[in-house]
Amino acid sequence: MKNVVKKTAALSTAALLLVCSAFADSPKSNSKKHMHSDKFAERPAHTDRNYVPAENSVLGDWILRENDKIVKAEFDRDGTMEITWKQGFTSEIEWKGTWTATDSEITFTVRSKETETWTNGTKRETREAVNAVWKIKYKLSGDTLTLTSSDLPKEVANGTVYNRDY
């Protein structure tokens, strides 16, 4: 009888500990930041410094505004690139792909082209796969980026001077 009571007490204690541990807080420390938070890639800035793109870097967003046309070139740190052309409120073309650069030339490997047009309130979208490489000469001077290339499509070929878009 003593053994039955001991075994019952031991099983009851084990069951109680198991149930309590399921509802207890994790024993992990909260001192480390979680790797998948929205602040994952951020580094704290020194109080006396501001972070801006490097003087010789095309990274970031560049924009060209002319009359009723806007062209935006986006060079992302992960190697992706987009060029968007907008004509008023009626047409938009976006080329997407990847980019690399030397100190004077950007190589834009275009993977897709998306076209949106609006006629009488109706939107029409087309997407197409593209396999093209555009060689684009560039010159960077402060917040001004000059692009020249015979590879650029007619929509963006005439506009060559872009300003950094903060």
Coordinates of N, CA and C in Angstrom, one line a residue:
M1 N 0.8 -1.2 0.0 CA 0.0 0.0 0.0 C 0.9 1.3 0.0
K2 N 2.0 1.2 0.8 CA 2.9 2.4 0.8 C 3.5 2.7 -0.6
N3 N 3.8 1.6 -1.3 CA 4.4 1.8 -2.7 C 3.3 2.4 -3.6
V4 N 2.1 2.0 -3.5 CA 1.0 2.6 -4.3 C 0.8 4.1 -4.1
V5 N 0.9 4.4 -2.8 CA 0.7 5.9 -2.4 C 1.9 6.6 -2.9
K6 N 3.1 6.1 -2.8 CA 4.4 6.8 -3.3 C 4.3 7.0 -4.8
K7 N 3.9 5.9 -5.5 CA 3.8 6.0 -7.0 C 2.8 7.0 -7.4
T8 N 1.6 7.0 -6.7 CA 0.5 7.9 -7.0 C 1.0 9.4 -6.8
A9 N 1.7 9.6 -5.6 CA 2.2 10.9 -5.3 C 3.2 11.4 -6.3
A10 N 4.1 10.5 -6.7 CA 5.1 10.8 -7.7 C 4.5 11.1 -9.1
L11 N 3.5 10.4 -9.5 CA 2.9 10.6 -10.8 C 2.1 11.9 -10.7
S12 N 1.4 12.2 -9.6 CA 0.6 13.4 -9.4 C 1.6 14.6 -9.5
T13 N 2.7 14.5 -8.8 CA 3.7 15.6 -8.8 C 4.2 15.8 -10.2
A14 N 4.5 14.8 -10.9 CA 5.1 14.9 -12.3 C 4.0 15.5 -13.2
A15 N 2.8 15.1 -13.1 CA 1.7 15.6 -13.9 C 1.5 17.1 -13.6
L16 N 1.6 17.5 -12.4 CA 1.4 18.9 -12.0 C 2.5 19.7 -12.6
L17 N 3.8 19.2 -12.5 CA 4.9 20.0 -13.0 C 4.8 20.1 -14.5
L18 N 4.4 19.1 -15.2 CA 4.2 19.1 -16.6 C 3.2 20.1 -17.1
V19 N 2.0 20.1 -16.4 CA 1.0 21.1 -16.7 C 1.4 22.5 -16.4
C20 N 2.1 22.7 -15.3 CA 2.6 24.1 -14.9 C 3.6 24.6 -15.9
S21 N 4.5 23.7 -16.3 CA 5.6 24.1 -17.3 C 5.0 24.5 -18.6
A22 N 3.9 23.9 -19.0 CA 3.3 24.3 -20.3 C 2.7 25.7 -20.3
F23 N 2.3 26.2 -19.1 CA 1.8 27.5 -19.0 C 2.8 28.5 -18.5
A24 N 4.0 28.1 -18.1 CA 5.0 29.0 -17.6 C 5.6 29.8 -18.7
D25 N 6.3 30.9 -18.4 CA 7.0 31.7 -19.4 C 8.2 31.0 -19.9
S26 N 8.7 31.3 -21.1 CA 9.8 30.6 -21.6 C 11.1 31.0 -20.8
P27 N 12.0 30.1 -20.5 CA 13.2 30.4 -19.7 C 14.2 31.2 -20.5
K28 N 13.9 31.6 -21.8 CA 14.9 32.3 -22.6 C 15.0 33.7 -22.1
S29 N 16.1 34.3 -22.2 CA 16.4 35.6 -21.8 C 15.8 36.6 -22.8
N30 N 15.3 37.7 -22.3 CA 14.8 38.8 -23.2 C 15.8 39.8 -23.5
S31 N 17.1 39.6 -23.1 CA 18.1 40.5 -23.3 C 18.6 40.7 -24.7
K32 N 18.3 39.7 -25.6 CA 18.7 39.7 -27.0 C 17.5 40.1 -27.8
K33 N 17.7 40.9 -28.8 CA 16.6 41.3 -29.8 C 16.3 40.1 -30.6
H34 N 15.0 39.9 -30.9 CA 14.6 38.8 -31.8 C 15.0 39.1 -33.2
M35 N 15.5 38.1 -33.8 CA 16.1 38.2 -35.2 C 15.1 38.5 -36.3
H36 N 13.8 38.3 -36.0 CA 12.8 38.6 -37.1 C 11.9 39.8 -36.8
S37 N 12.4 40.7 -36.0 CA 11.6 41.9 -35.7 C 11.8 42.9 -36.8
D38 N 11.0 43.9 -36.8 CA 11.0 44.9 -37.9 C 12.3 45.7 -37.8
K39 N 13.0 45.6 -36.7 CA 14.3 46.4 -36.5 C 15.5 45.5 -36.7
F40 N 15.4 44.4 -37.4 CA 16.4 43.4 -37.5 C 17.7 44.0 -38.1
A41 N 17.6 44.7 -39.2 CA 18.8 45.2 -39.8 C 19.3 46.5 -39.4
E42 N 18.6 47.1 -38.4 CA 19.0 48.5 -38.0 C 20.2 48.4 -37.0
R43 N 21.0 49.4 -37.2 CA 22.1 49.6 -36.2 C 21.9 51.0 -35.6
P44 N 22.1 51.1 -34.3 CA 21.9 52.4 -33.7 C 22.9 53.4 -34.2
A45 N 22.5 54.6 -34.5 CA 23.4 55.6 -35.0 C 24.1 56.3 -33.8
H46 N 25.3 56.8 -34.0 CA 25.9 57.6 -33.0 C 25.2 58.9 -32.9
T47 N 25.1 59.4 -31.7 CA 24.3 60.6 -31.5 C 24.9 61.8 -32.3
D48 N 26.1 61.8 -32.7 CA 26.7 63.0 -33.4 C 26.8 62.7 -34.9
R49 N 26.2 61.7 -35.4 CA 26.3 61.3 -36.9 C 24.9 61.1 -37.5
N50 N 24.8 61.5 -38.8 CA 23.6 61.2 -39.6 C 24.0 60.2 -40.6
Y51 N 23.2 59.2 -40.9 CA 23.4 58.3 -42.0 C 22.8 58.8 -43.3
V52 N 23.6 58.9 -44.3 CA 23.2 59.3 -45.7 C 23.9 58.4 -46.7
P53 N 23.4 58.3 -47.9 CA 24.1 57.5 -48.9 C 25.5 58.0 -49.1
A54 N 26.5 57.2 -49.4 CA 27.8 57.7 -49.7 C 27.9 58.6 -50.8
E55 N 28.8 59.5 -50.9 CA 28.9 60.5 -51.9 C 29.0 59.8 -53.3
N56 N 29.7 58.7 -53.4 CA 29.9 58.1 -54.7 C 29.0 56.9 -54.9
S57 N 27.8 56.9 -54.3 CA 26.9 55.8 -54.4 C 25.7 56.2 -55.1
V58 N 25.3 55.3 -56.1 CA 24.0 55.5 -56.8 C 22.8 54.9 -56.0
L59 N 23.1 54.2 -54.9 CA 22.1 53.6 -54.1 C 21.0 54.6 -53.7
G60 N 19.7 54.1 -53.8 CA 18.6 55.0 -53.4 C 17.7 55.3 -54.5
D61 N 16.9 56.3 -54.4 CA 15.9 56.7 -55.4 C 16.3 58.0 -56.1
W62 N 16.1 58.0 -57.4 CA 16.5 59.1 -58.2 C 15.3 59.4 -59.0
I63 N 15.0 60.7 -59.2 CA 13.7 61.1 -59.9 C 14.0 62.2 -60.9
L64 N 13.3 62.2 -62.0 CA 13.3 63.1 -63.0 C 11.9 63.6 -63.3
R65 N 11.7 64.9 -63.2 CA 10.4 65.5 -63.5 C 10.5 66.4 -64.7
E66 N 9.7 66.2 -65.6 CA 9.6 67.0 -66.8 C 8.1 67.2 -67.2
N67 N 7.7 68.4 -67.3 CA 6.3 68.7 -67.7 C 5.3 67.7 -67.2
D68 N 4.8 66.8 -68.0 CA 3.8 65.8 -67.5 C 4.4 64.4 -67.4
K69 N 5.7 64.3 -67.3 CA 6.4 63.0 -67.2 C 7.2 63.0 -66.0
I70 N 7.2 61.8 -65.3 CA 8.1 61.5 -64.2 C 8.8 60.2 -64.4
V71 N 10.1 60.1 -64.2 CA 10.8 58.9 -64.3 C 11.5 58.7 -63.0
K72 N 11.4 57.5 -62.4 CA 12.1 57.2 -61.2 C 12.9 56.0 -61.3
A73 N 14.2 56.1 -60.9 CA 15.1 55.0 -60.9 C 15.4 54.6 -59.4
E74 N 15.2 53.4 -59.1 CA 15.5 52.9 -57.7 C 16.6 51.9 -57.7
F75 N 17.6 52.2 -57.0 CA 18.8 51.2 -56.9 C 18.8 50.8 -55.4
D76 N 18.4 49.5 -55.2 CA 18.3 49.0 -53.9 C 19.6 48.2 -53.5
R77 N 19.9 48.2 -52.2 CA 21.1 47.6 -51.6 C 21.1 46.1 -51.9
D78 N 20.0 45.5 -52.0 CA 19.9 44.0 -52.3 C 20.2 43.7 -53.7
G79 N 20.5 44.7 -54.6 CA 20.8 44.4 -56.0 C 19.7 44.5 -56.9
T80 N 18.5 44.8 -56.4 CA 17.3 44.9 -57.3 C 17.2 46.4 -57.8
M81 N 16.6 46.5 -58.9 CA 16.5 47.9 -59.5 C 15.2 48.0 -60.2
E82 N 14.6 49.2 -60.2 CA 13.4 49.5 -60.9 C 13.5 50.8 -61.6
I83 N 13.0 50.9 -62.8 CA 12.8 52.2 -63.5 C 11.3 52.3 -63.8
T84 N 10.7 53.4 -63.3 CA 9.3 53.6 -63.5 C 9.1 54.9 -64.3
W85 N 8.3 54.9 -65.4 CA 8.0 56.0 -66.2 C 6.5 56.3 -66.1
K86 N 6.1 57.5 -65.8 CA 4.7 57.9 -65.7 C 4.4 59.1 -66.6
Q87 N 3.4 58.9 -67.3 CA 3.0 60.0 -68.2 C 1.6 60.5 -67.7
G88 N 1.6 61.6 -67.0 CA 0.3 62.1 -66.5 C -0.3 61.1 -65.6
F89 N -1.6 61.0 -65.7 CA -2.4 60.0 -65.0 C -2.9 58.9 -65.9
T90 N -2.3 58.8 -67.1 CA -2.9 57.8 -68.1 C -2.0 56.6 -68.3
S91 N -0.7 56.7 -68.2 CA 0.2 55.6 -68.5 C 1.3 55.5 -67.5
E92 N 1.7 54.2 -67.3 CA 2.9 53.9 -66.4 C 3.5 52.6 -67.0
I93 N 4.8 52.7 -67.1 CA 5.6 51.5 -67.4 C 6.7 51.3 -66.4
E94 N 6.9 50.1 -65.9 CA 7.9 49.8 -64.9 C 8.7 48.6 -65.4
W95 N 10.0 48.8 -65.4 CA 11.0 47.8 -65.7 C 11.7 47.3 -64.4
K96 N 11.7 46.0 -64.2 CA 12.3 45.5 -62.9 C 13.4 44.5 -63.3
G97 N 14.4 44.5 -62.4 CA 15.5 43.6 -62.6 C 16.6 43.7 -61.5
T98 N 17.8 43.4 -61.9 CA 18.9 43.5 -61.0 C 20.0 44.4 -61.6
W99 N 20.9 44.9 -60.7 CA 21.9 45.9 -61.2 C 23.2 45.6 -60.6
T100 N 24.3 46.0 -61.3 CA 25.7 46.0 -60.8 C 26.2 47.3 -61.3
A101 N 27.3 47.8 -60.8 CA 27.9 49.0 -61.2 C 29.4 49.0 -61.1
T102 N 30.1 49.7 -62.0 CA 31.5 50.0 -61.8 C 31.5 51.5 -61.4
D103 N 32.6 52.1 -61.5 CA 32.7 53.6 -61.2 C 32.1 54.5 -62.3
S104 N 31.7 53.9 -63.4 CA 31.2 54.7 -64.5 C 30.1 54.1 -65.3
E105 N 29.7 52.8 -65.0 CA 28.7 52.1 -65.8 C 27.8 51.3 -64.9
I106 N 26.5 51.3 -65.2 CA 25.6 50.5 -64.5 C 25.1 49.4 -65.5
T107 N 25.1 48.2 -65.1 CA 24.5 47.1 -65.9 C 23.2 46.7 -65.3
F108 N 22.1 47.0 -66.0 CA 20.8 46.7 -65.5 C 20.3 45.5 -66.3
T109 N 20.1 44.4 -65.6 CA 19.6 43.2 -66.2 C 18.0 43.2 -66.0
V110 N 17.3 43.5 -67.1 CA 15.9 43.6 -67.0 C 15.2 42.3 -67.0
R111 N 14.3 42.0 -66.1 CA 13.6 40.7 -66.0 C 12.1 40.8 -66.3
S112 N 11.5 42.0 -66.1 CA 10.1 42.1 -66.4 C 9.7 43.6 -66.7
K113 N 8.6 43.7 -67.4 CA 8.1 45.0 -67.8 C 6.6 44.9 -67.5
E114 N 6.1 45.9 -66.8 CA 4.7 46.0 -66.4 C 4.2 47.3 -67.0
T115 N 3.1 47.3 -67.7 CA 2.5 48.5 -68.3 C 1.1 48.6 -67.8
E116 N 0.7 49.8 -67.3 CA -0.6 50.2 -66.9 C -1.1 51.4 -67.7
T117 N -2.3 51.3 -68.3 CA -2.9 52.4 -68.9 C -4.3 52.6 -68.4
W118 N -4.7 53.8 -68.4 CA -6.1 54.2 -68.0 C -6.8 54.9 -69.1
T119 N -7.9 54.4 -69.5 CA -8.7 55.0 -70.6 C -10.2 55.0 -70.1
N120 N -10.8 56.2 -70.1 CA -12.1 56.4 -69.6 C -12.4 55.7 -68.3
G121 N -11.5 55.8 -67.4 CA -11.7 55.2 -66.0 C -11.4 53.8 -66.0
T122 N -11.0 53.1 -67.1 CA -10.8 51.7 -67.1 C -9.2 51.5 -67.1
K123 N -8.8 50.6 -66.2 CA -7.4 50.3 -66.1 C -7.1 49.0 -66.8
R124 N -6.0 49.1 -67.6 CA -5.5 47.9 -68.3 C -4.1 47.6 -67.9
E125 N -3.8 46.4 -67.5 CA -2.5 46.0 -67.1 C -1.9 44.9 -68.0
T126 N -0.6 45.0 -68.3 CA 0.0 43.9 -69.0 C 1.4 43.7 -68.3
R127 N 1.8 42.4 -68.2 CA 3.1 42.0 -67.7 C 3.7 41.1 -68.7
E128 N 5.0 41.3 -68.9 CA 5.7 40.5 -69.8 C 7.1 40.2 -69.2
A129 N 7.6 39.0 -69.5 CA 9.0 38.6 -69.1 C 9.9 39.2 -70.1
V130 N 11.0 39.8 -69.6 CA 12.0 40.4 -70.4 C 13.4 39.8 -70.1
N131 N 14.2 39.6 -71.1 CA 15.6 39.2 -70.9 C 16.5 40.1 -71.6
A132 N 16.8 41.3 -71.0 CA 17.6 42.3 -71.7 C 18.7 42.8 -70.7
V133 N 19.8 43.2 -71.3 CA 20.8 43.8 -70.5 C 21.0 45.2 -71.0
W134 N 20.9 46.2 -70.1 CA 21.1 47.6 -70.5 C 22.4 48.1 -69.9
K135 N 23.3 48.6 -70.7 CA 24.5 49.2 -70.3 C 24.3 50.7 -70.2
I136 N 24.4 51.3 -69.0 CA 24.1 52.7 -68.8 C 25.3 53.4 -68.2
K137 N 25.8 54.4 -69.0 CA 26.9 55.2 -68.4 C 26.3 56.2 -67.4
Y138 N 27.0 56.4 -66.4 CA 26.5 57.4 -65.4 C 27.6 58.3 -64.9
K139 N 27.2 59.5 -64.4 CA 28.1 60.4 -63.7 C 27.3 60.9 -62.5
L140 N 28.0 60.9 -61.4 CA 27.4 61.3 -60.1 C 28.0 62.6 -59.6
S141 N 27.2 63.6 -59.3 CA 27.7 64.8 -58.8 C 26.8 65.3 -57.7
G142 N 27.2 65.0 -56.5 CA 26.3 65.4 -55.3 C 25.0 64.7 -55.4
D143 N 23.9 65.5 -55.5 CA 22.6 64.9 -55.5 C 22.0 64.8 -57.0
T144 N 22.9 64.9 -58.0 CA 22.5 64.8 -59.4 C 23.2 63.6 -60.0
L145 N 22.4 62.8 -60.7 CA 22.8 61.6 -61.4 C 22.5 61.7 -62.9
T146 N 23.5 61.6 -63.7 CA 23.3 61.7 -65.2 C 23.4 60.4 -65.8
L147 N 22.4 59.9 -66.5 CA 22.4 58.6 -67.2 C 22.4 58.8 -68.7
T148 N 23.2 58.0 -69.4 CA 23.2 58.1 -70.8 C 23.4 56.6 -71.3
S149 N 22.6 56.3 -72.3 CA 22.7 54.9 -72.9 C 21.8 54.8 -74.2
S150 N 22.3 54.1 -75.1 CA 21.5 53.8 -76.3 C 20.6 52.6 -76.1
D151 N 20.8 51.9 -74.9 CA 20.0 50.7 -74.6 C 18.6 51.1 -73.9
L152 N 18.5 52.3 -73.4 CA 17.3 52.7 -72.7 C 16.1 52.8 -73.7
P153 N 14.9 52.4 -73.2 CA 13.7 52.6 -74.1 C 13.4 54.0 -74.3
K154 N 12.6 54.3 -75.4 CA 12.3 55.7 -75.8 C 11.6 56.5 -74.7
E155 N 10.9 55.8 -73.8 CA 10.2 56.6 -72.7 C 11.1 57.2 -71.8
V156 N 12.3 56.6 -71.5 CA 13.2 57.2 -70.6 C 14.5 57.7 -71.2
A157 N 14.7 57.5 -72.5 CA 16.0 57.8 -73.1 C 16.3 59.3 -73.2
N158 N 15.3 60.1 -73.3 CA 15.5 61.6 -73.4 C 15.8 62.2 -72.1
G159 N 15.3 61.7 -71.0 CA 15.6 62.3 -69.7 C 16.8 61.7 -69.1
T160 N 17.8 62.6 -68.9 CA 19.1 62.0 -68.4 C 19.5 62.5 -67.1
V161 N 19.0 63.6 -66.5 CA 19.5 64.1 -65.3 C 18.5 63.9 -64.2
Y162 N 18.9 63.1 -63.2 CA 18.0 62.7 -62.1 C 18.5 63.4 -60.8
N163 N 17.6 63.7 -59.9 CA 17.9 64.2 -58.6 C 17.6 63.2 -57.6
R164 N 18.4 63.2 -56.5 CA 18.2 62.2 -55.4 C 16.9 62.5 -54.8
D165 N 16.1 61.5 -54.5 CA 14.7 61.6 -53.9 C 14.8 61.1 -52.5
Y166 N 14.8 62.1 -51.6 CA 14.9 61.7 -50.1 C 13.6 61.4 -49.6

